């Protein structure tokens, strides 16, 4: 049995004592072509799925993150392409969705496994036949992770959408949506699927300065029960949308969206907006409520770059949205800037080192959070400062992990993107108040944590990968209140 590294950190937070317990696995050698997925925690074990050439290895890690067992899953057909691995929320097993080829034809397969990695059920959902070209695909999950929505795009003018019920392992629908004058890579914004299996496909129209009064969203719908389809128009007035995030609210049974807007150009966001649609009654909708950023917030974020003539925030991106029980939303944004550079003085060095590729600088800075009431009016807003800089690494060690619990949100992140680094957190409550805590230092732990790829496995626990020099470790982090 492999040895493990077990480290405990006890920190004083607020007026109570809380401990963060880190449990770290042995190193796993990784090939450059290996892809992996953290399936989750099932039967008290953390499951890791690796896609290595023609092997599909499922590895289980016990309570102390020691390797318990490993299996080579026997998947159907050839030319297998893994699409999604979804753990059941009750911990009874997981589903594996993948494409395979057999006798020249492409198929969509769904397998179900128990926590021990034993195949329980298997079904071929679709025979796609021959693909004319290699299609693009995207997968969206319902909030309770019982439904999947798969988009398959071979021609940019239309999209094929498939609804999948994981519990019954059945195809809910297999249809195409083909909006007028539609180009997928430019006009498609986002898709959502509800816990009931209803599909929402959002298209953006006329989001440029000369036609901003005609700017709108087209929301194409498909009901799982009955198969009715339709389209809902959402007019956005005379504002340009800078960025937007859609989420289906299963409790209040409506499609919500929070985003950023500008009235002049796409250089900077001037404020945020909130909108919701009732699919059962499209006339019952909250018309987009636009709210300018508070000036003190803009000054705090922009600092010396603050513009009195055109106050706004540069490089802001909507990362996530947390729905409130009352129908409101907590919109989470982050400053994300990427710069390509290649100075003349270093051109020869770059050509020798990077084969002529320009270097890319990644800056992931402040987290700015906006709480919005159900009618779109502002509740509160706040800024959580951080500065993360890296070069030519796709920003994989930057940004943050959001750990959700009923009473608070935790934002965990690397203070600096380097091997010896402090891991910190912001703890945000429902009133917009937060504490910042330094959790631990990675100097003696040999860790480089990828927070963006972590998985929450309980209200107080997450698992995340650490990668360094083609070596992978899994890190389980548990909060323990005393």
PDB file of C-alpha atoms in Angstrom, residues 92-348:
ATOM      1  CA  UNK A  92     -24.880   5.200  -5.269  1.00  0.00           C
ATOM      2  CA  UNK A  93     -22.704   5.260  -8.396  1.00  0.00           C
ATOM      3  CA  UNK A  94     -21.743   7.294 -11.430  1.00  0.00           C
ATOM      4  CA  UNK A  95     -22.597   7.575 -15.128  1.00  0.00           C
ATOM      5  CA  UNK A  96     -20.128   7.679 -17.999  1.00  0.00           C
ATOM      6  CA  UNK A  97     -21.091   9.270 -21.330  1.00  0.00           C
ATOM      7  CA  UNK A  98     -18.842   8.709 -24.347  1.00  0.00           C
ATOM      8  CA  UNK A  99     -18.683   8.421 -28.129  1.00  0.00           C
ATOM      9  CA  UNK A 100     -17.355   5.306 -29.843  1.00  0.00           C
ATOM     10  CA  UNK A 101     -16.990   4.017 -33.379  1.00  0.00           C
ATOM     11  CA  UNK A 102     -18.044   0.599 -34.621  1.00  0.00           C
ATOM     12  CA  UNK A 103     -17.984  -0.544 -38.260  1.00  0.00           C
ATOM     13  CA  UNK A 104     -17.402   3.026 -39.368  1.00  0.00           C
ATOM     14  CA  UNK A 105     -20.453   4.406 -37.526  1.00  0.00           C
ATOM     15  CA  UNK A 106     -20.417   6.730 -34.514  1.00  0.00           C
ATOM     16  CA  UNK A 107     -22.507   6.003 -31.413  1.00  0.00           C
ATOM     17  CA  UNK A 108     -23.386   7.751 -28.153  1.00  0.00           C
ATOM     18  CA  UNK A 109     -23.047   5.418 -25.174  1.00  0.00           C
ATOM     19  CA  UNK A 110     -24.170   5.740 -21.545  1.00  0.00           C
ATOM     20  CA  UNK A 111     -22.813   3.360 -18.878  1.00  0.00           C
ATOM     21  CA  UNK A 112     -23.620   3.227 -15.186  1.00  0.00           C
ATOM     22  CA  UNK A 113     -21.142   1.997 -12.554  1.00  0.00           C
ATOM     23  CA  UNK A 114     -21.403   1.386  -8.827  1.00  0.00           C
ATOM     24  CA  UNK A 115     -18.849   2.882  -6.388  1.00  0.00           C
ATOM     25  CA  UNK A 116     -16.689  -0.238  -6.763  1.00  0.00           C
ATOM     26  CA  UNK A 117     -16.298   0.404 -10.509  1.00  0.00           C
ATOM     27  CA  UNK A 118     -18.553  -2.492 -11.562  1.00  0.00           C
ATOM     28  CA  UNK A 119     -20.740  -1.994 -14.622  1.00  0.00           C
ATOM     29  CA  UNK A 120     -24.428  -1.948 -13.618  1.00  0.00           C
ATOM     30  CA  UNK A 121     -26.171  -0.899 -16.819  1.00  0.00           C
ATOM     31  CA  UNK A 122     -25.299   0.109 -20.363  1.00  0.00           C
ATOM     32  CA  UNK A 123     -27.252   1.575 -23.268  1.00  0.00           C
ATOM     33  CA  UNK A 124     -26.442   2.926 -26.728  1.00  0.00           C
ATOM     34  CA  UNK A 125     -28.496   6.109 -26.898  1.00  0.00           C
ATOM     35  CA  UNK A 126     -27.901   7.219 -30.504  1.00  0.00           C
ATOM     36  CA  UNK A 127     -26.446   5.869 -33.735  1.00  0.00           C
ATOM     37  CA  UNK A 128     -25.047   8.999 -35.385  1.00  0.00           C
ATOM     38  CA  UNK A 129     -23.850   7.198 -38.488  1.00  0.00           C
ATOM     39  CA  UNK A 130     -20.990   8.904 -40.325  1.00  0.00           C
ATOM     40  CA  UNK A 131     -19.893  12.387 -39.304  1.00  0.00           C
ATOM     41  CA  UNK A 132     -19.209  14.565 -42.348  1.00  0.00           C
ATOM     42  CA  UNK A 133     -16.654  16.485 -40.287  1.00  0.00           C
ATOM     43  CA  UNK A 134     -15.464  16.331 -36.713  1.00  0.00           C
ATOM     44  CA  UNK A 135     -18.339  17.975 -34.783  1.00  0.00           C
ATOM     45  CA  UNK A 136     -18.006  20.379 -31.892  1.00  0.00           C
ATOM     46  CA  UNK A 137     -19.737  19.270 -28.713  1.00  0.00           C
ATOM     47  CA  UNK A 138     -20.702  20.807 -25.379  1.00  0.00           C
ATOM     48  CA  UNK A 139     -22.313  19.206 -22.333  1.00  0.00           C
ATOM     49  CA  UNK A 140     -24.504  21.002 -19.778  1.00  0.00           C
ATOM     50  CA  UNK A 141     -25.744  19.530 -16.484  1.00  0.00           C
ATOM     51  CA  UNK A 142     -28.963  20.175 -14.588  1.00  0.00           C
ATOM     52  CA  UNK A 143     -28.665  21.534 -11.060  1.00  0.00           C
ATOM     53  CA  UNK A 144     -29.350  18.129  -9.465  1.00  0.00           C
ATOM     54  CA  UNK A 145     -27.100  16.440 -12.074  1.00  0.00           C
ATOM     55  CA  UNK A 146     -29.855  14.007 -13.058  1.00  0.00           C
ATOM     56  CA  UNK A 147     -30.112  15.387 -16.627  1.00  0.00           C
ATOM     57  CA  UNK A 148     -27.575  16.174 -19.329  1.00  0.00           C
ATOM     58  CA  UNK A 149     -27.914  18.378 -22.383  1.00  0.00           C
ATOM     59  CA  UNK A 150     -25.559  17.626 -25.251  1.00  0.00           C
ATOM     60  CA  UNK A 151     -25.041  20.076 -28.115  1.00  0.00           C
ATOM     61  CA  UNK A 152     -23.545  18.679 -31.307  1.00  0.00           C
ATOM     62  CA  UNK A 153     -22.540  21.115 -34.046  1.00  0.00           C
ATOM     63  CA  UNK A 154     -21.394  19.968 -37.499  1.00  0.00           C
ATOM     64  CA  UNK A 155     -22.756  22.908 -39.468  1.00  0.00           C
ATOM     65  CA  UNK A 156     -22.394  26.371 -37.968  1.00  0.00           C
ATOM     66  CA  UNK A 157     -25.929  27.329 -39.034  1.00  0.00           C
ATOM     67  CA  UNK A 158     -27.678  24.851 -36.710  1.00  0.00           C
ATOM     68  CA  UNK A 159     -27.179  22.780 -33.597  1.00  0.00           C
ATOM     69  CA  UNK A 160     -28.390  19.313 -32.687  1.00  0.00           C
ATOM     70  CA  UNK A 161     -29.458  19.031 -29.055  1.00  0.00           C
ATOM     71  CA  UNK A 162     -30.012  15.862 -27.053  1.00  0.00           C
ATOM     72  CA  UNK A 163     -31.602  15.612 -23.598  1.00  0.00           C
ATOM     73  CA  UNK A 164     -30.497  12.654 -21.469  1.00  0.00           C
ATOM     74  CA  UNK A 165     -32.125  11.365 -18.272  1.00  0.00           C
ATOM     75  CA  UNK A 166     -29.391   9.684 -16.238  1.00  0.00           C
ATOM     76  CA  UNK A 167     -31.743   8.094 -13.706  1.00  0.00           C
ATOM     77  CA  UNK A 168     -33.749   6.193 -16.327  1.00  0.00           C
ATOM     78  CA  UNK A 169     -30.811   6.087 -18.802  1.00  0.00           C
ATOM     79  CA  UNK A 170     -33.106   7.270 -21.582  1.00  0.00           C
ATOM     80  CA  UNK A 171     -32.974   9.842 -24.337  1.00  0.00           C
ATOM     81  CA  UNK A 172     -35.568  12.551 -23.660  1.00  0.00           C
ATOM     82  CA  UNK A 173     -35.314  14.184 -27.081  1.00  0.00           C
ATOM     83  CA  UNK A 174     -33.038  14.500 -30.101  1.00  0.00           C
ATOM     84  CA  UNK A 175     -33.807  17.610 -32.165  1.00  0.00           C
ATOM     85  CA  UNK A 176     -32.210  20.452 -34.110  1.00  0.00           C
ATOM     86  CA  UNK A 177     -32.459  24.194 -33.598  1.00  0.00           C
ATOM     87  CA  UNK A 178     -31.780  26.394 -36.635  1.00  0.00           C
ATOM     88  CA  UNK A 179     -32.322  30.110 -35.945  1.00  0.00           C
ATOM     89  CA  UNK A 180     -32.380  32.495 -38.906  1.00  0.00           C
ATOM     90  CA  UNK A 181     -29.043  34.000 -39.983  1.00  0.00           C
ATOM     91  CA  UNK A 182     -27.307  32.040 -37.246  1.00  0.00           C
ATOM     92  CA  UNK A 183     -23.591  31.302 -36.909  1.00  0.00           C
ATOM     93  CA  UNK A 184     -22.891  29.113 -33.897  1.00  0.00           C
ATOM     94  CA  UNK A 185     -19.409  30.334 -32.923  1.00  0.00           C
ATOM     95  CA  UNK A 186     -20.501  33.975 -33.033  1.00  0.00           C
ATOM     96  CA  UNK A 187     -24.176  34.011 -31.992  1.00  0.00           C
ATOM     97  CA  UNK A 188     -24.569  31.177 -29.466  1.00  0.00           C
ATOM     98  CA  UNK A 189     -24.317  32.299 -25.833  1.00  0.00           C
ATOM     99  CA  UNK A 190     -25.246  29.448 -23.505  1.00  0.00           C
ATOM    100  CA  UNK A 191     -27.616  26.519 -22.965  1.00  0.00           C
ATOM    101  CA  UNK A 192     -29.297  25.278 -19.797  1.00  0.00           C
ATOM    102  CA  UNK A 193     -31.292  22.199 -18.801  1.00  0.00           C
ATOM    103  CA  UNK A 194     -33.706  22.086 -15.860  1.00  0.00           C
ATOM    104  CA  UNK A 195     -34.097  19.264 -13.347  1.00  0.00           C
ATOM    105  CA  UNK A 196     -37.230  18.252 -15.295  1.00  0.00           C
ATOM    106  CA  UNK A 197     -35.205  18.064 -18.517  1.00  0.00           C
ATOM    107  CA  UNK A 198     -36.455  21.237 -20.239  1.00  0.00           C
ATOM    108  CA  UNK A 199     -33.919  22.781 -22.639  1.00  0.00           C
ATOM    109  CA  UNK A 200     -33.010  26.465 -23.100  1.00  0.00           C
ATOM    110  CA  UNK A 201     -30.772  27.560 -25.980  1.00  0.00           C
ATOM    111  CA  UNK A 202     -29.774  31.253 -25.919  1.00  0.00           C
ATOM    112  CA  UNK A 203     -28.767  33.247 -29.009  1.00  0.00           C
ATOM    113  CA  UNK A 204     -27.447  36.822 -29.014  1.00  0.00           C
ATOM    114  CA  UNK A 205     -28.612  39.346 -31.621  1.00  0.00           C
ATOM    115  CA  UNK A 206     -27.361  42.814 -32.714  1.00  0.00           C
ATOM    116  CA  UNK A 207     -24.910  43.340 -29.875  1.00  0.00           C
ATOM    117  CA  UNK A 208     -22.959  46.138 -31.553  1.00  0.00           C
ATOM    118  CA  UNK A 209     -23.013  49.905 -31.326  1.00  0.00           C
ATOM    119  CA  UNK A 210     -24.806  50.770 -34.563  1.00  0.00           C
ATOM    120  CA  UNK A 211     -27.798  48.534 -33.708  1.00  0.00           C
ATOM    121  CA  UNK A 212     -27.763  48.575 -29.940  1.00  0.00           C
ATOM    122  CA  UNK A 213     -31.468  49.576 -29.693  1.00  0.00           C
ATOM    123  CA  UNK A 214     -32.287  46.291 -31.445  1.00  0.00           C
ATOM    124  CA  UNK A 215     -30.056  44.254 -29.154  1.00  0.00           C
ATOM    125  CA  UNK A 216     -31.861  41.207 -27.744  1.00  0.00           C
ATOM    126  CA  UNK A 217     -31.586  37.577 -26.712  1.00  0.00           C
ATOM    127  CA  UNK A 218     -33.542  34.808 -28.396  1.00  0.00           C
ATOM    128  CA  UNK A 219     -34.275  31.932 -25.993  1.00  0.00           C
ATOM    129  CA  UNK A 220     -35.265  28.713 -27.782  1.00  0.00           C
ATOM    130  CA  UNK A 221     -37.110  26.250 -25.547  1.00  0.00           C
ATOM    131  CA  UNK A 222     -37.942  22.541 -25.617  1.00  0.00           C
ATOM    132  CA  UNK A 223     -40.183  20.959 -22.993  1.00  0.00           C
ATOM    133  CA  UNK A 224     -39.236  17.440 -21.962  1.00  0.00           C
ATOM    134  CA  UNK A 225     -42.831  16.596 -21.068  1.00  0.00           C
ATOM    135  CA  UNK A 226     -44.753  16.845 -24.328  1.00  0.00           C
ATOM    136  CA  UNK A 227     -41.935  18.062 -26.536  1.00  0.00           C
ATOM    137  CA  UNK A 228     -43.319  21.565 -27.158  1.00  0.00           C
ATOM    138  CA  UNK A 229     -40.821  24.006 -28.626  1.00  0.00           C
ATOM    139  CA  UNK A 230     -40.860  27.788 -28.733  1.00  0.00           C
ATOM    140  CA  UNK A 231     -38.846  30.999 -28.735  1.00  0.00           C
ATOM    141  CA  UNK A 232     -38.878  33.899 -26.260  1.00  0.00           C
ATOM    142  CA  UNK A 233     -37.545  37.368 -27.178  1.00  0.00           C
ATOM    143  CA  UNK A 234     -35.725  39.349 -24.472  1.00  0.00           C
ATOM    144  CA  UNK A 235     -35.201  42.991 -25.468  1.00  0.00           C
ATOM    145  CA  UNK A 236     -32.159  44.674 -23.917  1.00  0.00           C
ATOM    146  CA  UNK A 237     -32.993  48.287 -24.690  1.00  0.00           C
ATOM    147  CA  UNK A 238     -30.098  50.478 -25.789  1.00  0.00           C
ATOM    148  CA  UNK A 239     -27.313  48.728 -23.867  1.00  0.00           C
ATOM    149  CA  UNK A 240     -24.590  46.419 -25.122  1.00  0.00           C
ATOM    150  CA  UNK A 241     -24.062  43.304 -23.031  1.00  0.00           C
ATOM    151  CA  UNK A 242     -20.454  42.955 -21.988  1.00  0.00           C
ATOM    152  CA  UNK A 243     -20.821  39.464 -20.530  1.00  0.00           C
ATOM    153  CA  UNK A 244     -23.695  37.316 -19.212  1.00  0.00           C
ATOM    154  CA  UNK A 245     -24.321  34.082 -17.307  1.00  0.00           C
ATOM    155  CA  UNK A 246     -27.601  32.120 -17.484  1.00  0.00           C
ATOM    156  CA  UNK A 247     -28.830  29.736 -14.816  1.00  0.00           C
ATOM    157  CA  UNK A 248     -32.134  27.899 -14.476  1.00  0.00           C
ATOM    158  CA  UNK A 249     -33.818  28.464 -11.109  1.00  0.00           C
ATOM    159  CA  UNK A 250     -35.491  25.119 -10.326  1.00  0.00           C
ATOM    160  CA  UNK A 251     -37.071  26.353  -7.077  1.00  0.00           C
ATOM    161  CA  UNK A 252     -38.839  29.315  -8.704  1.00  0.00           C
ATOM    162  CA  UNK A 253     -39.137  27.581 -12.112  1.00  0.00           C
ATOM    163  CA  UNK A 254     -37.668  30.294 -14.292  1.00  0.00           C
ATOM    164  CA  UNK A 255     -34.590  31.056 -16.367  1.00  0.00           C
ATOM    165  CA  UNK A 256     -32.418  33.767 -14.820  1.00  0.00           C
ATOM    166  CA  UNK A 257     -29.488  35.751 -16.180  1.00  0.00           C
ATOM    167  CA  UNK A 258     -26.985  38.142 -14.656  1.00  0.00           C
ATOM    168  CA  UNK A 259     -24.491  40.078 -16.708  1.00  0.00           C
ATOM    169  CA  UNK A 260     -22.459  43.203 -17.358  1.00  0.00           C
ATOM    170  CA  UNK A 261     -23.330  46.004 -19.741  1.00  0.00           C
ATOM    171  CA  UNK A 262     -21.945  49.042 -21.518  1.00  0.00           C
ATOM    172  CA  UNK A 263     -23.655  51.875 -23.397  1.00  0.00           C
ATOM    173  CA  UNK A 264     -20.665  52.870 -25.527  1.00  0.00           C
ATOM    174  CA  UNK A 265     -18.276  50.062 -26.349  1.00  0.00           C
ATOM    175  CA  UNK A 266     -16.753  46.798 -25.146  1.00  0.00           C
ATOM    176  CA  UNK A 267     -13.662  48.335 -23.584  1.00  0.00           C
ATOM    177  CA  UNK A 268     -15.135  48.501 -20.094  1.00  0.00           C
ATOM    178  CA  UNK A 269     -18.288  47.507 -18.225  1.00  0.00           C
ATOM    179  CA  UNK A 270     -20.354  50.363 -16.787  1.00  0.00           C
ATOM    180  CA  UNK A 271     -22.668  48.274 -14.630  1.00  0.00           C
ATOM    181  CA  UNK A 272     -24.570  45.021 -14.240  1.00  0.00           C
ATOM    182  CA  UNK A 273     -28.046  43.773 -15.139  1.00  0.00           C
ATOM    183  CA  UNK A 274     -30.461  41.075 -14.049  1.00  0.00           C
ATOM    184  CA  UNK A 275     -33.374  39.442 -15.883  1.00  0.00           C
ATOM    185  CA  UNK A 276     -35.593  36.407 -15.480  1.00  0.00           C
ATOM    186  CA  UNK A 277     -38.077  34.610 -17.742  1.00  0.00           C
ATOM    187  CA  UNK A 278     -41.036  32.459 -16.734  1.00  0.00           C
ATOM    188  CA  UNK A 279     -41.172  29.769 -19.465  1.00  0.00           C
ATOM    189  CA  UNK A 280     -44.681  28.734 -18.346  1.00  0.00           C
ATOM    190  CA  UNK A 281     -45.888  32.262 -19.113  1.00  0.00           C
ATOM    191  CA  UNK A 282     -43.408  34.164 -21.333  1.00  0.00           C
ATOM    192  CA  UNK A 283     -45.295  37.433 -20.746  1.00  0.00           C
ATOM    193  CA  UNK A 284     -44.405  37.129 -17.064  1.00  0.00           C
ATOM    194  CA  UNK A 285     -40.826  38.304 -17.170  1.00  0.00           C
ATOM    195  CA  UNK A 286     -38.636  40.798 -15.367  1.00  0.00           C
ATOM    196  CA  UNK A 287     -37.534  43.301 -17.973  1.00  0.00           C
ATOM    197  CA  UNK A 288     -33.744  43.692 -17.771  1.00  0.00           C
ATOM    198  CA  UNK A 289     -32.885  45.878 -14.784  1.00  0.00           C
ATOM    199  CA  UNK A 290     -29.671  47.829 -15.420  1.00  0.00           C
ATOM    200  CA  UNK A 291     -27.667  49.137 -12.488  1.00  0.00           C
ATOM    201  CA  UNK A 292     -24.555  51.306 -12.733  1.00  0.00           C
ATOM    202  CA  UNK A 293     -21.576  50.298 -10.616  1.00  0.00           C
ATOM    203  CA  UNK A 294     -21.255  52.336  -7.384  1.00  0.00           C
ATOM    204  CA  UNK A 295     -18.530  54.962  -7.940  1.00  0.00           C
ATOM    205  CA  UNK A 296     -16.626  53.994  -4.792  1.00  0.00           C
ATOM    206  CA  UNK A 297     -16.527  50.389  -6.006  1.00  0.00           C
ATOM    207  CA  UNK A 298     -15.149  51.457  -9.414  1.00  0.00           C
ATOM    208  CA  UNK A 299     -12.498  53.634  -7.752  1.00  0.00           C
ATOM    209  CA  UNK A 300     -11.513  50.792  -5.449  1.00  0.00           C
ATOM    210  CA  UNK A 301     -11.057  48.363  -8.343  1.00  0.00           C
ATOM    211  CA  UNK A 302      -9.528  50.682 -10.959  1.00  0.00           C
ATOM    212  CA  UNK A 303      -7.301  52.714  -8.631  1.00  0.00           C
ATOM    213  CA  UNK A 304      -5.198  55.213 -10.612  1.00  0.00           C
ATOM    214  CA  UNK A 305      -6.828  54.078 -13.877  1.00  0.00           C
ATOM    215  CA  UNK A 306     -10.231  55.368 -12.749  1.00  0.00           C
ATOM    216  CA  UNK A 307     -11.874  57.515 -15.446  1.00  0.00           C
ATOM    217  CA  UNK A 308     -14.161  60.376 -14.330  1.00  0.00           C
ATOM    218  CA  UNK A 309     -15.565  60.800 -17.852  1.00  0.00           C
ATOM    219  CA  UNK A 310     -16.451  57.153 -18.360  1.00  0.00           C
ATOM    220  CA  UNK A 311     -16.393  55.338 -15.016  1.00  0.00           C
ATOM    221  CA  UNK A 312     -16.337  51.591 -15.417  1.00  0.00           C
ATOM    222  CA  UNK A 313     -14.293  48.450 -14.826  1.00  0.00           C
ATOM    223  CA  UNK A 314     -11.995  46.905 -17.419  1.00  0.00           C
ATOM    224  CA  UNK A 315     -11.491  43.175 -18.049  1.00  0.00           C
ATOM    225  CA  UNK A 316     -14.401  42.009 -15.892  1.00  0.00           C
ATOM    226  CA  UNK A 317     -15.893  38.548 -16.590  1.00  0.00           C
ATOM    227  CA  UNK A 318     -18.938  36.841 -15.064  1.00  0.00           C
ATOM    228  CA  UNK A 319     -17.623  33.617 -13.518  1.00  0.00           C
ATOM    229  CA  UNK A 320     -20.645  32.164 -11.736  1.00  0.00           C
ATOM    230  CA  UNK A 321     -24.091  32.882 -10.333  1.00  0.00           C
ATOM    231  CA  UNK A 322     -25.493  31.603  -7.046  1.00  0.00           C
ATOM    232  CA  UNK A 323     -29.292  31.604  -6.882  1.00  0.00           C
ATOM    233  CA  UNK A 324     -31.082  32.820  -3.762  1.00  0.00           C
ATOM    234  CA  UNK A 325     -34.196  31.157  -2.396  1.00  0.00           C
ATOM    235  CA  UNK A 326     -36.174  34.397  -2.761  1.00  0.00           C
ATOM    236  CA  UNK A 327     -35.515  34.549  -6.517  1.00  0.00           C
ATOM    237  CA  UNK A 328     -32.552  36.904  -6.333  1.00  0.00           C
ATOM    238  CA  UNK A 329     -28.992  36.195  -7.404  1.00  0.00           C
ATOM    239  CA  UNK A 330     -25.413  36.571  -6.216  1.00  0.00           C
ATOM    240  CA  UNK A 331     -23.393  37.331  -9.358  1.00  0.00           C
ATOM    241  CA  UNK A 332     -19.672  36.551  -9.127  1.00  0.00           C
ATOM    242  CA  UNK A 333     -17.262  38.352 -11.449  1.00  0.00           C
ATOM    243  CA  UNK A 334     -13.478  38.374 -11.777  1.00  0.00           C
ATOM    244  CA  UNK A 335     -10.950  40.555 -13.566  1.00  0.00           C
ATOM    245  CA  UNK A 336      -9.317  38.450 -16.264  1.00  0.00           C
ATOM    246  CA  UNK A 337      -6.714  39.976 -18.599  1.00  0.00           C
ATOM    247  CA  UNK A 338      -4.521  38.146 -21.135  1.00  0.00           C
ATOM    248  CA  UNK A 339      -1.717  39.898 -22.964  1.00  0.00           C
ATOM    249  CA  UNK A 340       0.462  38.649 -25.795  1.00  0.00           C
ATOM    250  CA  UNK A 341       3.906  40.159 -25.903  1.00  0.00           C
ATOM    251  CA  UNK A 342       7.063  39.712 -27.867  1.00  0.00           C
ATOM    252  CA  UNK A 343       9.605  42.518 -27.522  1.00  0.00           C
ATOM    253  CA  UNK A 344      12.194  43.039 -30.242  1.00  0.00           C
ATOM    254  CA  UNK A 345      15.060  42.700 -27.785  1.00  0.00           C
ATOM    255  CA  UNK A 346      13.984  39.164 -26.886  1.00  0.00           C
ATOM    256  CA  UNK A 347      12.879  37.993 -30.342  1.00  0.00           C
ATOM    257  CA  UNK A 348      15.827  35.618 -30.905  1.00  0.00           C
TER     258      UNK A 348
END
